[in-house]
Short mmCIF file of C-alpha atoms and ligand atoms in Angstrom, two decimals:
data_model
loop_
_atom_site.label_atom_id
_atom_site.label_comp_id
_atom_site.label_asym_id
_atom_site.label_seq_id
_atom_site.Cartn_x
_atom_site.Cartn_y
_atom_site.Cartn_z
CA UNK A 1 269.79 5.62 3.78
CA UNK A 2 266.07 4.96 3.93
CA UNK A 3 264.27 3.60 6.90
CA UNK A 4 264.81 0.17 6.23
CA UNK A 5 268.56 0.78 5.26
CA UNK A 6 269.13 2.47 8.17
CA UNK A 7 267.80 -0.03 10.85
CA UNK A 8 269.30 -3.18 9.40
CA UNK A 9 272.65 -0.84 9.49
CA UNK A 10 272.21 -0.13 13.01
CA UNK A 11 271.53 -3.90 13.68
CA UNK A 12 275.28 -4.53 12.63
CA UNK A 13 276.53 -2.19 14.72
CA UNK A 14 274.19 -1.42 18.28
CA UNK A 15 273.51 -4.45 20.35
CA UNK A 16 269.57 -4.74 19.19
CA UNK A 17 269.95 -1.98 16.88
CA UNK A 18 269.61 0.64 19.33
CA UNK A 19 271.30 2.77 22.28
CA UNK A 20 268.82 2.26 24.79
CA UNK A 21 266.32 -0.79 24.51
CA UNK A 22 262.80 0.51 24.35
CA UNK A 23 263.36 2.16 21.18
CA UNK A 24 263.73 -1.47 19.29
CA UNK A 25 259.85 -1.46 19.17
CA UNK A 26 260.46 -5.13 20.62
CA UNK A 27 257.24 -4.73 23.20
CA UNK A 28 255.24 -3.65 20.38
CA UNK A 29 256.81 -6.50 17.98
CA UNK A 30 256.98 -3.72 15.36
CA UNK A 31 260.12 -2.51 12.98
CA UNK A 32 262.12 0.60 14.46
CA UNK A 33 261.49 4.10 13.06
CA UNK A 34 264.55 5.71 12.31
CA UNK A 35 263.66 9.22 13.10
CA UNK A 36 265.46 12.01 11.11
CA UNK A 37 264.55 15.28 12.48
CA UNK A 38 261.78 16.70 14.63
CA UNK A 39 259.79 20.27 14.17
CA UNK A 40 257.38 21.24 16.86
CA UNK A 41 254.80 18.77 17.21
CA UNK A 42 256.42 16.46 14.54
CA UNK A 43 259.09 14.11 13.70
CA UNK A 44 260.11 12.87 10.44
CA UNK A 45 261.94 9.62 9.30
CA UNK A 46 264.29 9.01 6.87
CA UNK A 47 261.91 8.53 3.84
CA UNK A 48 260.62 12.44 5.03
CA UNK A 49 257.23 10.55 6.74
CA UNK A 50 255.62 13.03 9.18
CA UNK A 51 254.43 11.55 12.19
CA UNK A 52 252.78 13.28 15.48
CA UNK A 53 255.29 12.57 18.28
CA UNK A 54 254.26 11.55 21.47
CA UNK A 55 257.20 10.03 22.17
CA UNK A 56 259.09 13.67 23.17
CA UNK A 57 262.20 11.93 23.99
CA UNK A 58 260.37 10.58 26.35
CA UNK A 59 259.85 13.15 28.49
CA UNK A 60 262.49 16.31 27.97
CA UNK A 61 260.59 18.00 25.34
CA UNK A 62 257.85 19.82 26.42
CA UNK A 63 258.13 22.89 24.01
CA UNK A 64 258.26 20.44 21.30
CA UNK A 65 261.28 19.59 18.63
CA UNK A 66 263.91 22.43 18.10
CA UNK A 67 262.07 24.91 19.66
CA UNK A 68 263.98 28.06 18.33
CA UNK A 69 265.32 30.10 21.62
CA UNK A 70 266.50 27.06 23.09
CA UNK A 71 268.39 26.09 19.42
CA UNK A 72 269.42 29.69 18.97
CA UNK A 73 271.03 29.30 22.67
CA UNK A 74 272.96 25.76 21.99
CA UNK A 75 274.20 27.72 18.57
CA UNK A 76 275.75 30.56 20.76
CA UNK A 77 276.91 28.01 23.40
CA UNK A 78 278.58 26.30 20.75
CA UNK A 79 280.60 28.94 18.88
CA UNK A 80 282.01 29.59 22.40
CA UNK A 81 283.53 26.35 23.12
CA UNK A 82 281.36 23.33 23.97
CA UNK A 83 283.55 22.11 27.43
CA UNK A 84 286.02 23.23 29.68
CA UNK A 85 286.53 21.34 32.84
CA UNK A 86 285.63 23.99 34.89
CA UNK A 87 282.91 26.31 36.30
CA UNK A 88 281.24 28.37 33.51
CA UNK A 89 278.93 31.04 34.17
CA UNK A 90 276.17 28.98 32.46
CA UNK A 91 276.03 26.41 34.86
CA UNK A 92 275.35 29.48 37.63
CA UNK A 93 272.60 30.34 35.38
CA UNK A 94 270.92 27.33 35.19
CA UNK A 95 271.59 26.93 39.14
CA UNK A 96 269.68 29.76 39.84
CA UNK A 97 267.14 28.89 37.90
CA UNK A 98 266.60 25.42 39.36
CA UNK A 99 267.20 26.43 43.21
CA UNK A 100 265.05 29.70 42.76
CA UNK A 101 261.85 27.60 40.96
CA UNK A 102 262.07 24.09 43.63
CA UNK A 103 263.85 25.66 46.80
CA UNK A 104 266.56 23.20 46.76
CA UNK A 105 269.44 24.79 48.55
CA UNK A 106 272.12 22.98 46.57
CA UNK A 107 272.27 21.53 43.61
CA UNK A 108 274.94 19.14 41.49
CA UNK A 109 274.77 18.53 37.87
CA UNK A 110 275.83 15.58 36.18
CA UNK A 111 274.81 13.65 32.72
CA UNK A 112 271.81 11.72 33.45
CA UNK A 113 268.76 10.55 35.44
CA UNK A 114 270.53 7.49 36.37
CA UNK A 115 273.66 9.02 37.94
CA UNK A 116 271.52 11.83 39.58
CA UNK A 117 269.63 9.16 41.31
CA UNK A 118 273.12 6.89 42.03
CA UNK A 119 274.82 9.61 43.59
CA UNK A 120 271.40 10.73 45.91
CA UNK A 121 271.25 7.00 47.35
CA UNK A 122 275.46 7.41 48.06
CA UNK A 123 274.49 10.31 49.73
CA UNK A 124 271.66 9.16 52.21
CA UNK A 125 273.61 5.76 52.84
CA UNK A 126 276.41 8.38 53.68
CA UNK A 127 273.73 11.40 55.93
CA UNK A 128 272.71 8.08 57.87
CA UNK A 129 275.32 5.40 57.86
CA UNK A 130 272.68 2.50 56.75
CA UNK A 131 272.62 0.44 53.87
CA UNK A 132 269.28 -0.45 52.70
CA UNK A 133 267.23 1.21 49.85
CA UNK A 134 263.24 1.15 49.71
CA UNK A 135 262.35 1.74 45.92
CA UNK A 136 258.69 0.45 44.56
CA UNK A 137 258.02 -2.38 42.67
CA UNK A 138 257.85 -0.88 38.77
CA UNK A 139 259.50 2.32 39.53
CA UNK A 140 262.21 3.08 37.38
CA UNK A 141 265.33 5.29 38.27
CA UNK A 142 268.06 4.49 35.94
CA UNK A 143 269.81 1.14 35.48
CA UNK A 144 272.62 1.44 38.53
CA UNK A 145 273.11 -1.75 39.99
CA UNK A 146 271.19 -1.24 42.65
CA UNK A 147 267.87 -0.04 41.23
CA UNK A 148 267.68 -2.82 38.71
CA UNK A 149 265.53 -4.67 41.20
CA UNK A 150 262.37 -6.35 41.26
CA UNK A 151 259.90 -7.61 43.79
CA UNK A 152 260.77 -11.04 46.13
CA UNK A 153 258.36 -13.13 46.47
CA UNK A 154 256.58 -11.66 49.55
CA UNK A 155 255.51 -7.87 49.93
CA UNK A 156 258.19 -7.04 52.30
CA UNK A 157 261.36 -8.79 51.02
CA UNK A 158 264.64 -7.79 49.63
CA UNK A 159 264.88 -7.65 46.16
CA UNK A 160 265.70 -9.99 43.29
CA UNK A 161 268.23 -9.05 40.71
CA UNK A 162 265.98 -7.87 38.03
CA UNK A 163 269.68 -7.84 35.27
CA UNK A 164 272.18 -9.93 34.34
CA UNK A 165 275.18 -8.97 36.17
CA UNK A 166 274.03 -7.44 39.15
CA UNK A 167 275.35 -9.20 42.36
CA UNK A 168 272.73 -10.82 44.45
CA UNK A 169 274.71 -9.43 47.59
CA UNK A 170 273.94 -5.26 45.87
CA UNK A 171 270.68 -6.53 45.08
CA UNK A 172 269.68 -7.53 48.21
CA UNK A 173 270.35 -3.85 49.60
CA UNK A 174 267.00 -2.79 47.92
CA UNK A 175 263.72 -3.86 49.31
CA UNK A 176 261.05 -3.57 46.77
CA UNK A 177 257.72 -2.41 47.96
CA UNK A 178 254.11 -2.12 46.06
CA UNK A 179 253.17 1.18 44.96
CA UNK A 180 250.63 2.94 46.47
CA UNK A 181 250.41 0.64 49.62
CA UNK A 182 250.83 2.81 52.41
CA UNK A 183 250.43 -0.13 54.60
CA UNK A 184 253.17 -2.04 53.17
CA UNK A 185 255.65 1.20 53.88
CA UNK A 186 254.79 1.18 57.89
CA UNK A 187 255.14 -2.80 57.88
CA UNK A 188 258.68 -2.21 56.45
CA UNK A 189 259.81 0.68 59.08
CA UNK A 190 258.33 -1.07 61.86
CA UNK A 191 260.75 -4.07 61.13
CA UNK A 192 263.69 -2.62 59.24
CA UNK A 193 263.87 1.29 60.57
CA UNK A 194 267.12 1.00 61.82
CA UNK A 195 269.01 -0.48 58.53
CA UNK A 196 267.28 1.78 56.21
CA UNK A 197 268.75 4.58 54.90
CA UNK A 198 266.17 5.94 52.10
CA UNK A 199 262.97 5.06 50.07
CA UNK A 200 262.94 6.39 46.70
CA UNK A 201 259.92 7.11 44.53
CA UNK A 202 258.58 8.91 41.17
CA UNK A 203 255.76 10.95 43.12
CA UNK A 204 253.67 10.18 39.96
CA UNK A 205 255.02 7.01 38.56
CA UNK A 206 255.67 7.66 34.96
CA UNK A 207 257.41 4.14 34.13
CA UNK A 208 254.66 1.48 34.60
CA UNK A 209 252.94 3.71 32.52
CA UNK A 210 251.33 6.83 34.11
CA UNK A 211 249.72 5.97 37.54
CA UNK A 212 248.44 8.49 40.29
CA UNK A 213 249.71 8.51 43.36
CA UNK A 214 246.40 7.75 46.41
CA UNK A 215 246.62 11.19 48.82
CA UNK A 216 246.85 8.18 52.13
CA UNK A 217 250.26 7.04 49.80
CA UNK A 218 251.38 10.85 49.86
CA UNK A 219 250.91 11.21 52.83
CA UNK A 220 252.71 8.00 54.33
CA UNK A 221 256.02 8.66 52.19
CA UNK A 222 255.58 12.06 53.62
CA UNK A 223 256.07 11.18 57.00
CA UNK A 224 257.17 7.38 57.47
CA UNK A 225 260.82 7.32 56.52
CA UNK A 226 261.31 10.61 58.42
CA UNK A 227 259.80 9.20 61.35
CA UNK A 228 261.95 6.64 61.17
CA UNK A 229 265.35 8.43 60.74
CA UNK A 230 265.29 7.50 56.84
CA UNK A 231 265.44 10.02 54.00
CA UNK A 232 262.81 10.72 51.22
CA UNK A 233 264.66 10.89 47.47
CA UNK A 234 261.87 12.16 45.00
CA UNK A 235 262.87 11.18 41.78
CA UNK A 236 261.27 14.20 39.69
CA UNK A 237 263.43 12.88 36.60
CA UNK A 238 260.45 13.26 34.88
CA UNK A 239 257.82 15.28 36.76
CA UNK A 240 259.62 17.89 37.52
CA UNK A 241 259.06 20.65 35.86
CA UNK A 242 256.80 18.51 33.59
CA UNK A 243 253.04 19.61 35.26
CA UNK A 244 254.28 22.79 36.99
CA UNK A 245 257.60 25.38 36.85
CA UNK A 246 259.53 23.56 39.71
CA UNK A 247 258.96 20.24 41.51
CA UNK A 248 255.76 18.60 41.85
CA UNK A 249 254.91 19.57 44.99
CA UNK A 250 254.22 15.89 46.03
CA UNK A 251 256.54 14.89 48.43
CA UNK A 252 257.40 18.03 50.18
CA UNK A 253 259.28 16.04 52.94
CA UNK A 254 261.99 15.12 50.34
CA UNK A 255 265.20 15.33 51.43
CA UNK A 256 266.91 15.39 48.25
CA UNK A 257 265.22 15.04 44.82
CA UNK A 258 266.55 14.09 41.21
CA UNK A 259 265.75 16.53 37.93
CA UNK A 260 266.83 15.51 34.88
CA UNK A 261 264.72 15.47 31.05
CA UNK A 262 263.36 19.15 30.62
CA UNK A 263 266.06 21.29 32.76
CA UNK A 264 268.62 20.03 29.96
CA UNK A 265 265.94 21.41 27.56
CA UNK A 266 266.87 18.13 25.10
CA UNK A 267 270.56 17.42 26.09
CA UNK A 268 271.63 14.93 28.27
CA UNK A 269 271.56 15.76 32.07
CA UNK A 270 270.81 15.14 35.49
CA UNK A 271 270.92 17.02 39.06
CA UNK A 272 270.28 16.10 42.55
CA UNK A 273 269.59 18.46 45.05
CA UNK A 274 268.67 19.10 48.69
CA UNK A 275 269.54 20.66 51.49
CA UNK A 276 272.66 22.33 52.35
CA UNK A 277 273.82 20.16 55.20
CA UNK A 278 273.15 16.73 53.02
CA UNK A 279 274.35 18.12 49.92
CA UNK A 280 277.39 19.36 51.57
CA UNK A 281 278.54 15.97 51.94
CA UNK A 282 279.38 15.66 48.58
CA UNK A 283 283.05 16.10 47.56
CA UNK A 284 285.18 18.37 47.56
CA UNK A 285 283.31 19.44 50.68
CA UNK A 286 282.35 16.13 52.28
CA UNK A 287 283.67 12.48 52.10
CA UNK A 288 280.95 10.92 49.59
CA UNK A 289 282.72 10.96 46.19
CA UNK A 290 281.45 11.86 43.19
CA UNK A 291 282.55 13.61 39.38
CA UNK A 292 281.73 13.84 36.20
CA UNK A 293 284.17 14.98 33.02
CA UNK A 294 281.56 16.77 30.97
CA UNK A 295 278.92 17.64 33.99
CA UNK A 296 277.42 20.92 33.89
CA UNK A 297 278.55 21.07 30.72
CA UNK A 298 277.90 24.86 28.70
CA UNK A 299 275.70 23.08 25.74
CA UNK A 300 273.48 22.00 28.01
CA UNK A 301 273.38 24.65 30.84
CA UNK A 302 272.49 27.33 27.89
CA UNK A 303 269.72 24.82 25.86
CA UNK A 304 268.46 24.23 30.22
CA UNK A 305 268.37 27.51 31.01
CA UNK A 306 266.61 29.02 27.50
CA UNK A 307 264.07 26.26 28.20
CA UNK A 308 262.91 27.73 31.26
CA UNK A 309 262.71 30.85 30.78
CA UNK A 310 260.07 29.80 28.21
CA UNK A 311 258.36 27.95 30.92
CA UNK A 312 258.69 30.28 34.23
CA UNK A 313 255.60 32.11 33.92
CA UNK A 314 253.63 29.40 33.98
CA UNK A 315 251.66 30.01 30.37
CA UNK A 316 252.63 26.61 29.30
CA UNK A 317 251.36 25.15 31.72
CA UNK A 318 248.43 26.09 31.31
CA UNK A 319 248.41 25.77 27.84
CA UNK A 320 249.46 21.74 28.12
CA UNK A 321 246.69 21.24 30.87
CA UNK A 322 244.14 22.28 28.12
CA UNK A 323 245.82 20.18 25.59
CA UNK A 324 245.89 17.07 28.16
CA UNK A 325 242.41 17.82 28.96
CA UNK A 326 241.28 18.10 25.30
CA UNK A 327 243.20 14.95 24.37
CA UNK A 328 242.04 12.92 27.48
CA UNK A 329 238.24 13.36 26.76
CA UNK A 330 239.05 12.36 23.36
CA UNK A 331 240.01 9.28 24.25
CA UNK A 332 237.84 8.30 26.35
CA UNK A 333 234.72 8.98 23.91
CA UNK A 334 236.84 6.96 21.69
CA UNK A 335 236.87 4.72 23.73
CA UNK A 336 233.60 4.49 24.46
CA UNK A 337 232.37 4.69 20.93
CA UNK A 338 234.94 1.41 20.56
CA UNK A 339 233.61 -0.59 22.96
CA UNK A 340 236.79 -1.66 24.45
CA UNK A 341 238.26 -2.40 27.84
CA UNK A 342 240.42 0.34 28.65
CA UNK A 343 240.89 3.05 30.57
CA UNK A 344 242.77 7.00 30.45
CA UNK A 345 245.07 8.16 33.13
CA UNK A 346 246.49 11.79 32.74
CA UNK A 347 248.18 14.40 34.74
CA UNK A 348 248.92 17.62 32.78
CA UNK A 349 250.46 16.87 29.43
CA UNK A 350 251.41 13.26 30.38
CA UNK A 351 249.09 10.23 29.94
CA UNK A 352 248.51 6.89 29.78
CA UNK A 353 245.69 4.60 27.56
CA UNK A 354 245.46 1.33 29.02
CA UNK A 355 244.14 -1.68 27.62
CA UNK A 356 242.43 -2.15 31.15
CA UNK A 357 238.59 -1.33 32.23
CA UNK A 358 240.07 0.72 35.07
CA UNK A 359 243.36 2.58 35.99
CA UNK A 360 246.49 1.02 37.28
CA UNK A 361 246.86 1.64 41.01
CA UNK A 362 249.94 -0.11 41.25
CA UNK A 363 252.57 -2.81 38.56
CA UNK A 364 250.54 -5.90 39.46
CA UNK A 365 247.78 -3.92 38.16
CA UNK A 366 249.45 -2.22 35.00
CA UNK A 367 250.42 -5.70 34.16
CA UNK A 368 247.34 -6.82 33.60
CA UNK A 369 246.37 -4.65 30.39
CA UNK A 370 246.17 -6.49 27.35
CA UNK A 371 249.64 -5.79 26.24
CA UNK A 372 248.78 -7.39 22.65
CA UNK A 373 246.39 -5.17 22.15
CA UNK A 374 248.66 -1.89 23.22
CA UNK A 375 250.80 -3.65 19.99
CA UNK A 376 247.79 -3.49 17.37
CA UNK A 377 247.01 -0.40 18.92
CA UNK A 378 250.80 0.98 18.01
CA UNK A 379 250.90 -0.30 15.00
CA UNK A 380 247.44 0.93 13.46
CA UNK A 381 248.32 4.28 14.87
CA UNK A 382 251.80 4.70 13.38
CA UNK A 383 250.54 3.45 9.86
CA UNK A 384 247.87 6.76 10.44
CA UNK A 385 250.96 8.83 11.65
CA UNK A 386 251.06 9.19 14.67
CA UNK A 387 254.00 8.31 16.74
CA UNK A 388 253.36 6.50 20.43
CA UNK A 389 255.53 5.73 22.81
CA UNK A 390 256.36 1.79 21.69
CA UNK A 391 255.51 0.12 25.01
CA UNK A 392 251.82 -0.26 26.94
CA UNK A 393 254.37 0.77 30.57
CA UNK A 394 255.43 4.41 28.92
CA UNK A 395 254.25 7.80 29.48
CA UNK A 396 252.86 9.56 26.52
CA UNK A 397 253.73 13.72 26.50
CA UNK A 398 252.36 16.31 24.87
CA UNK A 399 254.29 19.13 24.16
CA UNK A 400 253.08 22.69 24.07
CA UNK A 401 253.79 22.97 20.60
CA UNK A 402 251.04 20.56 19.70
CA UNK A 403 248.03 22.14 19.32
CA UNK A 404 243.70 21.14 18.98
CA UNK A 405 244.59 20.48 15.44
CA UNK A 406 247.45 17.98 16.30
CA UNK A 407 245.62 15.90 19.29
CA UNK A 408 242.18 15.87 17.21
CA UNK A 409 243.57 14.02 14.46
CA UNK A 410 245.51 11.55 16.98
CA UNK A 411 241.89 11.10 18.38
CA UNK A 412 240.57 10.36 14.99
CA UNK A 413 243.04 8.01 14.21
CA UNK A 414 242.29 6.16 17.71
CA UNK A 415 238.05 6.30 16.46
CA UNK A 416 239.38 4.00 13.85
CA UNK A 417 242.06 1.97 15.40
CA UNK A 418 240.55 1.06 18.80
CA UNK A 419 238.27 -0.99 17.94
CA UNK A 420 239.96 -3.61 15.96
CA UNK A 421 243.21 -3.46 18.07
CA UNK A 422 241.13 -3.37 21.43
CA UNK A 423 239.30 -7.15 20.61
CA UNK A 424 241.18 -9.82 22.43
C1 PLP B 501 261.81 8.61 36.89
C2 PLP B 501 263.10 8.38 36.20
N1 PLP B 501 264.23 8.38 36.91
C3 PLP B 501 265.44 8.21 36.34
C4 PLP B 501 265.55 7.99 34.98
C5 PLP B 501 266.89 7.78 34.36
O1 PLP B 501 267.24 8.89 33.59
P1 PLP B 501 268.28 8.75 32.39
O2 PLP B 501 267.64 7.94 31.33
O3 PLP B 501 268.57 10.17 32.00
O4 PLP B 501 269.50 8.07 32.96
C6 PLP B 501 264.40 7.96 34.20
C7 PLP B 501 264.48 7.71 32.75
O5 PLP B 501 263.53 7.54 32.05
C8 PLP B 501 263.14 8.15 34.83
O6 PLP B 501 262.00 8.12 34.12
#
């Protein structure tokens, strides 16, 4: 099947053509790439087109596409038996691994972001026996019910079903607040402390696009919700273990945080963890229920664990902040050559170009970029090869298989393409 073949196939079977709705290219308005199969920096489609990939599933692959230890380790897994319903020495592995590297004291495994982040709001509506969630407005932590929310109309109101087919009654459990307003936070403890059980927050939110965290924002979710009896859930789906080995060191309050992307080096998984005393509330301990068929499941506990060990000692790090670096200034002199409104944010190996003169402090503001121009902008640098993340609100990665050679021709290919798409 060739590309074409194989998206108008998919469109007969996959609601959209897809199994998971960003990859229909529908915010870009372009036609799907079927991709193939992936090597290092690269993937290929169907027709054997080589594109750069900055897509990295978004977000687990930071050594790149099939690196080889953490293939050779899935092959071994494999020939062993690929599930057993029941504890496996690789999931102890991987354990160690992610208690020794973020100092959680206990950790669960299950399949995905999203049920690593529904279980950790069971949890603190279980440690303190209230109901309502604080998550911010354009943070994204899976599609449970409950966290498909968006803003009401004023700053401080419970939220809006954001879906189809979530009950108002679940939706108004979540109060959606702006990001990076520490202001907003102390408003909402000083008139809801005592029915809220936990805020939740990406430390660096990575699903607006990339947008930085202000140190006053730190330091409120730091110390607000504690004050008030509430727990802090850091959802490091994505940046943990994404700008340093371990958790970003962000929200050091946190009472429980969610991993999920690069500890399953590729395969799907999740984890929450915490401290003992919370975490020990989980069944078969505790009274908060929770299970998974294929959780910790040896496939993915061997491909987690061999992808760590390639990043524990920290080289790749600081290999990917020279590539971010490198790719960053390239942009912006691109940029600048262009003539265009926009604007670079970057942490590490994960960044954002917005068509917008200055970076996104919060959604309202990410909103704003020209997101027609983001589509030009995709489209001129896919028919160049090089393969962005098809939405202006996603975080690009680099992985640490890229190398100079890889971003400098991306950064050529933006020389020629940001100037057309960037005219409004
Ligand atoms: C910050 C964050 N939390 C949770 C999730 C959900 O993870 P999953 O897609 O594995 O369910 C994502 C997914 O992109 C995410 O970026």
């Amino acid at each position: 099947m060739d590309n074409a073949q194989t998206v108008d196939a998919a469109r007969g079977l996959f609601p959209g053509g897809v199994n998971s709705p960003v990859r229909s290219f529908r915010s870009v308005g372009g036609r799907p790439v079927p991709i193939a199969r992936g090597a290092g920096p690269f993937v290929f489609d169907t027709e054997g087109n080589r594109y750069i990939d900055y897509i990295g599933a978004f977000g687990p692959l930071i050594l790149g596409h099939a690196p080889a230890p953490v293939v050779e380790a899935i092959r071994k897994a494999a020939g062993e038996g690929t599930a057993f319903g029941a504890l496996t020495p690789g999931e102890v592995e991987l354990g160690r691994r992610v208690t020794q590297a973020t100092g959680l004291e206990r950790v669960r495994f299950v399949n995905s972001g999203t049920e690593a982040t529904m279980t950790a709001i069971r949890l603190a509506r279980a440690a303190t026996g209230r109901d309502i969630l604080v998550k911010f407005d354009g943070g994204y932590h899976g599609h449970s019910d409950g966290l498909l929310v968006k803003a009401g109309s004023g700053v401080a109101t419970l939220g809006l079903s954001d879906s189809a087919g979530v009950p108002a009654a679940i939706a108004g459990l979540t109060a959606v607040l702006p990001y990076n307003d520490p202001a907003a936070l102390e408003a909402w403890f000083a008139a809801n402390a005592g029915a809220t059980a936990a805020v939740i927050v990406e430390p660096v939110a990575g699903n607006m696009g990339l947008v930085e965290p202000s140190a006053a924002f730190l330091e409120a979710l730091n110390t607000v919700p504690r004050a008030h009896g509430a727990l802090l859930i850091a959802d490091e789906v994505i940046t943990g273990f994404r700008f340093r080995y371990g958790l970003s060191s962000l929200l050091p309050s946190a009472d429980l945080a969610c991993l999920g992307k690069v500890i399953g080096g590729g395969l799907p998984v999740g984890a929450l963890g915490g401290r003992a005393e919370v975490m020990d509330l989980l069944a078969p301990l505790g009274p908060v229920y929770q299970a998974g068929t294929l959780s910790g499941n040896p496939l993915v506990t061997a491909a987690g664990a061999a992808m760590l060990d390639q990043l524990a000692d920290g080289r790749a790090y600081a290999r990917l902040e020279e590539l971010g670096r490198h790719f960053e200034n390239g942009l912006l002199a691109a940029i600048r050559r262009a003539e265009i409104r926009a604007s670079v944010v970057r942490r590490g190996s994960a960044l954002t170009l917005f068509f917008r003169p200055e970076a996104p402090r919060d959604y309202s503001e990410a909103r704003e970029s020209d997101t027609a121009a983001f589509g030009r902008f995709h489209a001129g640098m896919l028919a160049r090869g090089i393969m962005l993340p098809p939405s202006q609100f996603e975080t690009w990665f680099v992985s640490a298989a890229h190398g100079e050679a890889e971003i400098d021709a991306t950064v050529n290919a933006a020389h020629e393409v940001l100037r057309e798409a960037g005219q409004s």
